[in-house]
Amino acid sequence: KKTFFSGLTAMEKKLAEYKCNTNEAIQLKLVRFPEDLEDENTTFNPEYSHQVFGDDEVAFGYKGLKILLYYIAGNLSTLFRIEYTSRVNDKFDCVEADDVESKIREIIPPGFCTNTDDFVSLLEKEVNFKPFGMLLHTYSIHNEEAGEDITYQIYKADMTCPGFREYHERLQTFLMWFIETASFIDVDDERWNYFLVFEKYNKDGATLFATVGYMTVYNYYVYPDKTRPRV
């Protein structure tokens, strides 16, 4: 008995080495320049990952797991790749690694890049990206770190804007990482409005737009003949 339990404990310790905190493993970027890909300062992590990886926010079966989700800052074209130093299947017959790729694929739309070269070639076309919908408001805020004023613009969009449906599918993935009980909305319901915030920035003498954030507003029916928008 003693040998069995001490052996089990040793096995458990070994298996524990293959548990990764998914909030740390998921590495997000909003890429503006090619050098951002190698710059750790442009990486950020989720607040939450329990909706994808369970309440413990753990992925089992890997050492040194990195789940790379890099987005081009404007149109949010995506690079998705998984990296790790070792995987449990290589050494143990009795356990199986979590299918991390399938879990991520459930929330990101198809059509993502899997290698950096393809992603960088899309980044070169980013100069053509323009915000969706109607410009509502422009404002500037002084950024101490940059030592200059940063200009932001708020747009109102809907699903009739060409390309917006596909863009929104990429955009909504951020909900899973930053809103604790988020769910994807029914975009075919025409009562949804979308408000988007973009930051203007300069690249090689051109003005480009980076996605900063968004909110969805639903127009509820109010008796007898009105609607009331609700965030």
Coordinates of C-alpha atoms in Angstrom, one line a residue:
K1 CA 0.0 0.0 0.0
K2 CA 2.7 2.4 1.1
T3 CA 4.6 1.8 -2.1
F4 CA 1.5 2.2 -4.2
F5 CA 0.5 5.6 -2.7
S6 CA 4.0 6.9 -2.8
G7 CA 4.2 5.8 -6.4
L8 CA 0.9 7.6 -7.2
T9 CA 2.2 10.7 -5.5
A10 CA 5.3 10.7 -7.7
M11 CA 3.1 10.2 -10.8
E12 CA 0.8 13.1 -9.7
K13 CA 3.8 15.3 -9.1
K14 CA 5.1 14.4 -12.6
L15 CA 1.7 15.1 -14.2
A16 CA 1.3 18.4 -12.3
E17 CA 4.3 19.7 -14.3
Y18 CA 2.1 19.4 -17.3
K19 CA -0.5 21.8 -16.1
C20 CA -0.5 25.4 -17.5
N21 CA -2.4 28.4 -16.4
T22 CA -4.3 29.4 -19.5
N23 CA -4.5 33.1 -18.5
E24 CA -0.7 33.1 -18.7
A25 CA -0.4 30.7 -21.7
I26 CA -2.7 32.8 -24.0
Q27 CA -0.6 35.6 -25.5
L28 CA -2.5 38.3 -27.3
K29 CA -1.2 41.1 -29.6
L30 CA -2.7 43.9 -31.6
V31 CA 0.1 44.3 -34.2
R32 CA 0.8 47.6 -36.0
F33 CA 4.4 47.1 -37.1
P34 CA 6.3 43.9 -38.0
E35 CA 8.7 44.4 -35.0
D36 CA 5.7 44.1 -32.7
L37 CA 5.8 40.4 -33.3
E38 CA 9.1 40.0 -31.4
D39 CA 8.4 42.7 -28.8
E40 CA 7.3 41.3 -25.5
N41 CA 6.0 44.8 -24.5
T42 CA 3.2 44.5 -27.1
T43 CA 1.9 41.2 -25.6
F44 CA -1.0 41.1 -23.2
N45 CA -2.9 38.3 -21.5
P46 CA -6.6 37.6 -20.8
E47 CA -8.3 38.6 -17.6
Y48 CA -10.4 35.3 -17.9
S49 CA -10.2 32.1 -19.8
H50 CA -12.7 30.0 -17.8
Q51 CA -15.4 30.1 -20.6
V52 CA -13.0 28.2 -22.9
F53 CA -10.8 26.2 -20.4
G54 CA -13.1 25.6 -17.4
D55 CA -13.2 27.1 -13.9
D56 CA -9.7 26.2 -13.0
E57 CA -8.4 28.0 -16.1
V58 CA -5.9 25.3 -16.7
A59 CA -4.7 23.3 -19.8
F60 CA -3.3 19.9 -19.1
G61 CA -0.7 18.0 -21.0
Y62 CA 1.9 20.6 -21.9
K63 CA 5.1 22.2 -20.6
G64 CA 5.9 25.7 -21.6
L65 CA 2.5 26.1 -23.4
K66 CA 2.0 29.3 -25.4
I67 CA -1.3 29.9 -27.2
L68 CA -0.5 32.7 -29.6
L69 CA -3.4 34.9 -30.8
Y70 CA -2.0 37.8 -32.7
Y71 CA -4.3 40.3 -34.5
I72 CA -3.5 42.9 -37.0
A73 CA -4.5 46.1 -35.1
G74 CA -7.1 47.4 -37.6
N75 CA -8.9 44.7 -39.5
L76 CA -8.1 42.0 -36.9
S77 CA -6.7 39.4 -39.3
T78 CA -5.5 36.7 -37.0
L79 CA -2.4 34.5 -36.5
F80 CA -3.1 31.5 -34.3
R81 CA -0.4 29.1 -33.3
I82 CA 0.3 26.8 -30.3
E83 CA 3.9 26.3 -29.0
Y84 CA 5.2 24.1 -26.2
T85 CA 8.4 22.5 -25.0
S86 CA 7.0 19.1 -24.3
R87 CA 3.7 17.2 -24.4
V88 CA 2.5 14.5 -22.0
N89 CA 1.6 12.0 -24.6
D90 CA 5.2 11.5 -25.4
K91 CA 6.0 10.0 -22.0
F92 CA 2.8 8.7 -20.5
D93 CA 0.4 6.1 -21.9
C94 CA -2.4 6.5 -19.4
V95 CA -3.2 10.2 -19.9
E96 CA -4.0 12.5 -22.8
A97 CA -3.3 16.1 -23.4
D98 CA -6.2 18.6 -23.7
D99 CA -7.1 19.4 -27.3
V100 CA -6.2 23.1 -26.9
E101 CA -6.5 23.9 -30.6
S102 CA -10.1 22.7 -30.9
K103 CA -11.1 24.8 -27.9
I104 CA -9.7 27.9 -29.5
R105 CA -11.1 27.1 -32.9
E106 CA -14.6 27.0 -31.4
I107 CA -14.4 30.8 -30.7
I108 CA -12.2 32.2 -33.5
P109 CA -13.6 32.2 -37.1
P110 CA -11.8 30.2 -39.8
G111 CA -9.4 31.8 -42.2
F112 CA -6.7 32.6 -39.7
C113 CA -3.0 32.4 -40.5
T114 CA -0.8 29.7 -38.9
N115 CA 2.6 31.1 -39.9
T116 CA 4.2 34.5 -39.5
D117 CA 5.1 35.1 -43.1
D118 CA 1.4 35.0 -44.2
F119 CA 0.5 37.3 -41.3
V120 CA 3.2 39.8 -42.2
S121 CA 2.1 39.9 -45.8
L122 CA -1.4 40.8 -44.6
L123 CA 0.0 43.4 -42.3
E124 CA 1.5 45.2 -45.4
K125 CA -2.0 45.6 -46.8
E126 CA -3.3 47.2 -43.6
V127 CA -2.9 50.7 -45.0
N128 CA -6.0 50.0 -47.0
F129 CA -8.2 49.3 -43.9
K130 CA -10.8 51.9 -43.1
P131 CA -13.2 51.9 -40.1
F132 CA -16.7 50.5 -40.7
G133 CA -19.9 52.6 -40.6
M134 CA -20.6 56.2 -39.8
L135 CA -18.2 58.5 -38.0
L136 CA -19.9 59.9 -34.9
H137 CA -17.2 61.6 -32.9
T138 CA -13.5 62.5 -32.9
Y139 CA -11.5 63.3 -29.8
S140 CA -7.9 63.5 -28.7
I141 CA -6.1 62.6 -25.5
H142 CA -2.6 63.6 -24.5
N143 CA -0.5 60.5 -24.0
E144 CA 2.4 61.2 -21.6
E145 CA 4.3 58.1 -22.6
A146 CA 4.3 59.0 -26.3
G147 CA 4.6 62.7 -25.6
E148 CA 1.9 63.6 -28.1
D149 CA -1.9 63.8 -28.5
I150 CA -3.5 60.6 -29.7
T151 CA -6.7 60.9 -31.8
Y152 CA -9.6 58.5 -31.4
Q153 CA -12.8 58.1 -33.5
I154 CA -16.1 56.5 -32.7
Y155 CA -18.1 54.9 -35.5
K156 CA -21.5 53.4 -35.5
A157 CA -21.8 50.3 -37.7
D158 CA -24.3 47.5 -38.6
M159 CA -24.3 44.3 -40.5
T160 CA -25.1 46.0 -43.8
C161 CA -21.6 47.5 -43.9
P162 CA -19.5 45.5 -46.3
G163 CA -17.0 43.2 -44.5
F164 CA -18.3 44.1 -41.1
R165 CA -19.9 40.8 -40.3
E166 CA -16.5 39.0 -40.8
Y167 CA -14.7 41.7 -38.9
H168 CA -17.1 41.4 -36.0
E169 CA -16.6 37.6 -35.8
R170 CA -12.9 38.3 -35.1
L171 CA -13.6 41.2 -32.8
Q172 CA -16.1 39.3 -30.5
T173 CA -13.4 36.7 -29.6
F174 CA -12.0 39.3 -27.1
L175 CA -15.2 39.1 -25.1
M176 CA -14.2 35.6 -23.9
W177 CA -11.0 37.0 -22.4
F178 CA -12.2 40.2 -20.8
I179 CA -15.8 39.9 -19.8
E180 CA -16.5 37.3 -17.2
T181 CA -19.9 35.9 -18.4
A182 CA -19.9 37.1 -22.0
S183 CA -21.7 35.3 -24.8
F184 CA -21.8 35.9 -28.6
I185 CA -24.8 37.8 -29.8
D186 CA -27.3 36.9 -32.7
V187 CA -26.0 39.2 -35.4
D188 CA -29.0 38.5 -37.6
D189 CA -31.2 40.4 -35.1
E190 CA -31.3 43.9 -36.7
R191 CA -32.0 45.6 -33.4
W192 CA -28.3 45.4 -32.5
N193 CA -26.2 48.5 -33.1
Y194 CA -22.4 48.4 -32.9
F195 CA -20.2 51.3 -31.6
L196 CA -16.5 51.0 -32.4
V197 CA -13.5 53.0 -31.2
F198 CA -10.4 53.4 -33.4
E199 CA -7.1 55.0 -32.7
K200 CA -5.4 56.9 -35.5
Y201 CA -1.6 56.2 -35.9
N202 CA 1.1 56.9 -38.5
K203 CA 3.0 54.3 -40.4
D204 CA 5.4 55.2 -43.2
G205 CA 3.7 58.6 -43.7
A206 CA 0.2 57.1 -43.9
T207 CA -2.6 57.4 -41.4
L208 CA -3.9 54.0 -40.2
F209 CA -6.6 52.9 -37.8
A210 CA -6.2 50.5 -34.8
T211 CA -9.1 48.8 -33.1
V212 CA -9.4 50.0 -29.5
G213 CA -12.7 48.7 -28.3
Y214 CA -16.4 48.4 -29.0
M215 CA -19.8 48.0 -27.4
T216 CA -23.1 46.5 -28.6
V217 CA -26.4 48.3 -27.9
Y218 CA -29.8 46.6 -28.2
N219 CA -32.9 48.5 -29.1
Y220 CA -35.6 47.1 -26.8
Y221 CA -39.3 47.6 -27.6
V222 CA -41.1 50.0 -25.2
Y223 CA -44.9 50.1 -25.2
P224 CA -46.6 51.5 -27.2
D225 CA -44.4 52.8 -30.0
K226 CA -40.9 53.4 -28.8
T227 CA -37.5 51.7 -28.4
R228 CA -35.0 51.9 -25.6
P229 CA -31.4 51.2 -26.3
R230 CA -29.5 49.2 -23.7
V231 CA -25.8 48.4 -23.5

